XYZ file of C-alpha atoms in Angstrom:
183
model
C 30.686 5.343 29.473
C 33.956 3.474 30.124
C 34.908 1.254 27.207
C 35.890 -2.572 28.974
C 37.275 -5.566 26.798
C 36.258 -9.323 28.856
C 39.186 -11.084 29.654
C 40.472 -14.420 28.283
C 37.973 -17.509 28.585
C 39.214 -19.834 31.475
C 38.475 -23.202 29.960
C 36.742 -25.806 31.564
C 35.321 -23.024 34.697
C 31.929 -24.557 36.040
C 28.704 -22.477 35.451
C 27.757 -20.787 38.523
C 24.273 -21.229 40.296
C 21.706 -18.279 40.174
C 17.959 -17.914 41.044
C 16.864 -14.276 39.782
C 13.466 -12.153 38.672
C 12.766 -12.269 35.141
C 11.105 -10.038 32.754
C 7.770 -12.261 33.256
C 7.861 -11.372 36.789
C 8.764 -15.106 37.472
C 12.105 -16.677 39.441
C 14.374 -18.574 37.017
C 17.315 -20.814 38.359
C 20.304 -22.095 36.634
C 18.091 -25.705 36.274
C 15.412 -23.559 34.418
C 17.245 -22.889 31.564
C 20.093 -24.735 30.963
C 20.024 -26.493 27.489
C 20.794 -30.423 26.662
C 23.556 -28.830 24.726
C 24.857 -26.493 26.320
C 23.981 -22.971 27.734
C 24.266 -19.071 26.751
C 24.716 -16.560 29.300
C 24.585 -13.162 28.308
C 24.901 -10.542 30.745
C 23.430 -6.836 28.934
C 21.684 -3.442 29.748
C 19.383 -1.413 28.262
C 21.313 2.045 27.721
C 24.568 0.863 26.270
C 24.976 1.163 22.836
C 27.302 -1.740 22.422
C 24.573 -3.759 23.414
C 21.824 -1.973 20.978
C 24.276 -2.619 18.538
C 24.183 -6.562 18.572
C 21.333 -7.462 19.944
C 18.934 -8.009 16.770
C 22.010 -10.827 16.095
C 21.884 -11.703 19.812
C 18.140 -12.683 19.461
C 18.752 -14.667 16.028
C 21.707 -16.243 17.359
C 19.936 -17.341 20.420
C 16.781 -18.889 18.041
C 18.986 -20.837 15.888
C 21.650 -22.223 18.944
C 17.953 -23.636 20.331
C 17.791 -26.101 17.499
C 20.755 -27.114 18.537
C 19.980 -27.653 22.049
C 21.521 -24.433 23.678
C 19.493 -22.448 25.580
C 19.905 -18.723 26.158
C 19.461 -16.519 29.118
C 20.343 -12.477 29.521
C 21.232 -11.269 33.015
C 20.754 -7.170 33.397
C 23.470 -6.499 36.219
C 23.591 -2.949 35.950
C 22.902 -0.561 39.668
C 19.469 0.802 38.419
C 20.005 3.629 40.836
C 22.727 4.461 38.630
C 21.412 4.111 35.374
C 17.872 4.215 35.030
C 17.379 3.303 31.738
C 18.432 0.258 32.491
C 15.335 -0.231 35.547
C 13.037 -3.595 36.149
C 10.443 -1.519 34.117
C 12.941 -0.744 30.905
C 14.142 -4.282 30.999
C 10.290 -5.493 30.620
C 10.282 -2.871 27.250
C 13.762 -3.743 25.984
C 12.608 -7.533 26.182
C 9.547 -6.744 24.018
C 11.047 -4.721 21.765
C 13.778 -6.627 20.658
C 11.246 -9.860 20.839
C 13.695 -12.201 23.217
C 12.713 -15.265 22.946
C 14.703 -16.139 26.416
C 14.361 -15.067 29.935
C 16.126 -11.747 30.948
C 16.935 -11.483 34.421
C 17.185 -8.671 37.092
C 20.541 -8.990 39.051
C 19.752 -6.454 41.355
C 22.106 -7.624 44.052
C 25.046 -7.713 41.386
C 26.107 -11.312 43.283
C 25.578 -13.474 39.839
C 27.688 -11.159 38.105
C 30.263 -11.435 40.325
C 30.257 -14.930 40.854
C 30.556 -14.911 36.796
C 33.110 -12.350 36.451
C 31.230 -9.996 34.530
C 32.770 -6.906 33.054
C 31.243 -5.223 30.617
C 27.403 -5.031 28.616
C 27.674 -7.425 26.477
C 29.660 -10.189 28.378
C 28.741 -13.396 26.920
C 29.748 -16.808 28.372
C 29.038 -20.001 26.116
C 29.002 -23.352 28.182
C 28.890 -27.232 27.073
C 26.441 -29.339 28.331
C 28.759 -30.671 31.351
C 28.288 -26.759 32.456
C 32.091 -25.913 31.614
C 32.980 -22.864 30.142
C 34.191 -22.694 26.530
C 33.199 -19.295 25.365
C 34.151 -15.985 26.578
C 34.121 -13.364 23.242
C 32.248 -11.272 21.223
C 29.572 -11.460 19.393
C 31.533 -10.390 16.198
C 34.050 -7.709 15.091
C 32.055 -3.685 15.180
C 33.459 -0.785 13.493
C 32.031 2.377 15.209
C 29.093 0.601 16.677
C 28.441 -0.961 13.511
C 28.612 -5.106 13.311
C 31.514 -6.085 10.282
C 29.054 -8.552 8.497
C 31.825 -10.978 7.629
C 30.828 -14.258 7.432
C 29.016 -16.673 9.857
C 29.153 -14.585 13.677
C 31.751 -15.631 15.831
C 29.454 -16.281 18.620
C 27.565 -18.497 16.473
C 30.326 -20.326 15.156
C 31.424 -21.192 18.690
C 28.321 -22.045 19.992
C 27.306 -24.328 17.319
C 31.299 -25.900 17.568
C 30.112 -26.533 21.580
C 27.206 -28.001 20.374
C 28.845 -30.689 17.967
C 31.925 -31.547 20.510
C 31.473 -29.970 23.568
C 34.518 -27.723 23.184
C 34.566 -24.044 21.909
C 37.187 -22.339 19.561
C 41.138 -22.106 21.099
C 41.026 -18.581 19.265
C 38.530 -16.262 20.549
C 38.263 -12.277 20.676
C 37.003 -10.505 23.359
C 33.730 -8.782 23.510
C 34.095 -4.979 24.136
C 31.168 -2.835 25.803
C 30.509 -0.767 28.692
C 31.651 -1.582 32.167
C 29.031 -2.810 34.574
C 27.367 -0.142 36.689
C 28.751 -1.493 40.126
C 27.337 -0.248 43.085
């Protein structure tokens, strides 16, 4: 496992087009799932612990930003070949039993997260409702795996600031995890 920190957001980058297989065995587009006010793209895996570590927050993150008009979407772009645990089959199990309440999608040909600029698992990217980018951090501050529970999430604070003005946080920390399974 190779530890990867996201880069800096680049303000104001457009959201980038996708069509991929979901969980539900079902195509879902950009168009599907972007939200009135705004959009959450998470890009995660199965096997990486950075990811198990956050993702009960992910999922209550992702319900709440919904009342605000956000909607949510996790993209698996991990080389399955490479790292089974983190096959079409897992993904359906992962889904389940972390109850997401959004579509997680199969990137099999690793384009989308390219065309993103993907990293690492968890790589999230929090857009306005004009499709700009405005988030690119973490979900909130870990110590050894373990989420500092420190006030409101940072994640959640920018999301909901996106929301109310269509502009995320000038200060932002990147998310850590591990780096994508290329192929």
């Amino acid at each position: 496992m190779s530890l990867i920190e996201t880069p800096i957001c680049n303000f104001n980058e457009p959201i980038q087009e996708f069509s991929l297989l979901s969980t539900k065995e079902i195509t879902v587009s950009l168009k599907d799932i972007q939200g009135p006010g705004g959009t959450l793209i998470m890009f995660i895996c199965n096997h990486c612990p950075y990811v198990q570590a956050i993702m009960k927050e992910a999922v209550t993150i992702s319900n709440t930003i919904k009342g605000l008009g956000i909607h949510t979407v996790a993209i698996m772009p991990n080389d399955t070949e490479y790292e089974s645990e983190d096959s079409f089959d897992n993904m359906k199990l992962f889904s389940k039993k972390n109850h997401f309440s959004f579509p997680y999608l199969l990137d099999e040909t690793q384009e989308i997260a390219k065309k993103f600029g993907a990293v690492c698992t968890p790589d999230f990217f929090g857009y306005n409702n004009k499709g700009q980018l405005q988030y690119r951090g973490r979900i909130r501050r870990l110590n050894h795996l373990t989420p500092v529970m420190e006030g409101e999430s940072e994640l959640l604070s920018a999301m909901k600031l996106i929301a109310s003005n269509g502009q995320g946080p000038k200060k932002q920390f990147a998310s850590m995890g591990c780096s994508i399974k290329w192929k």
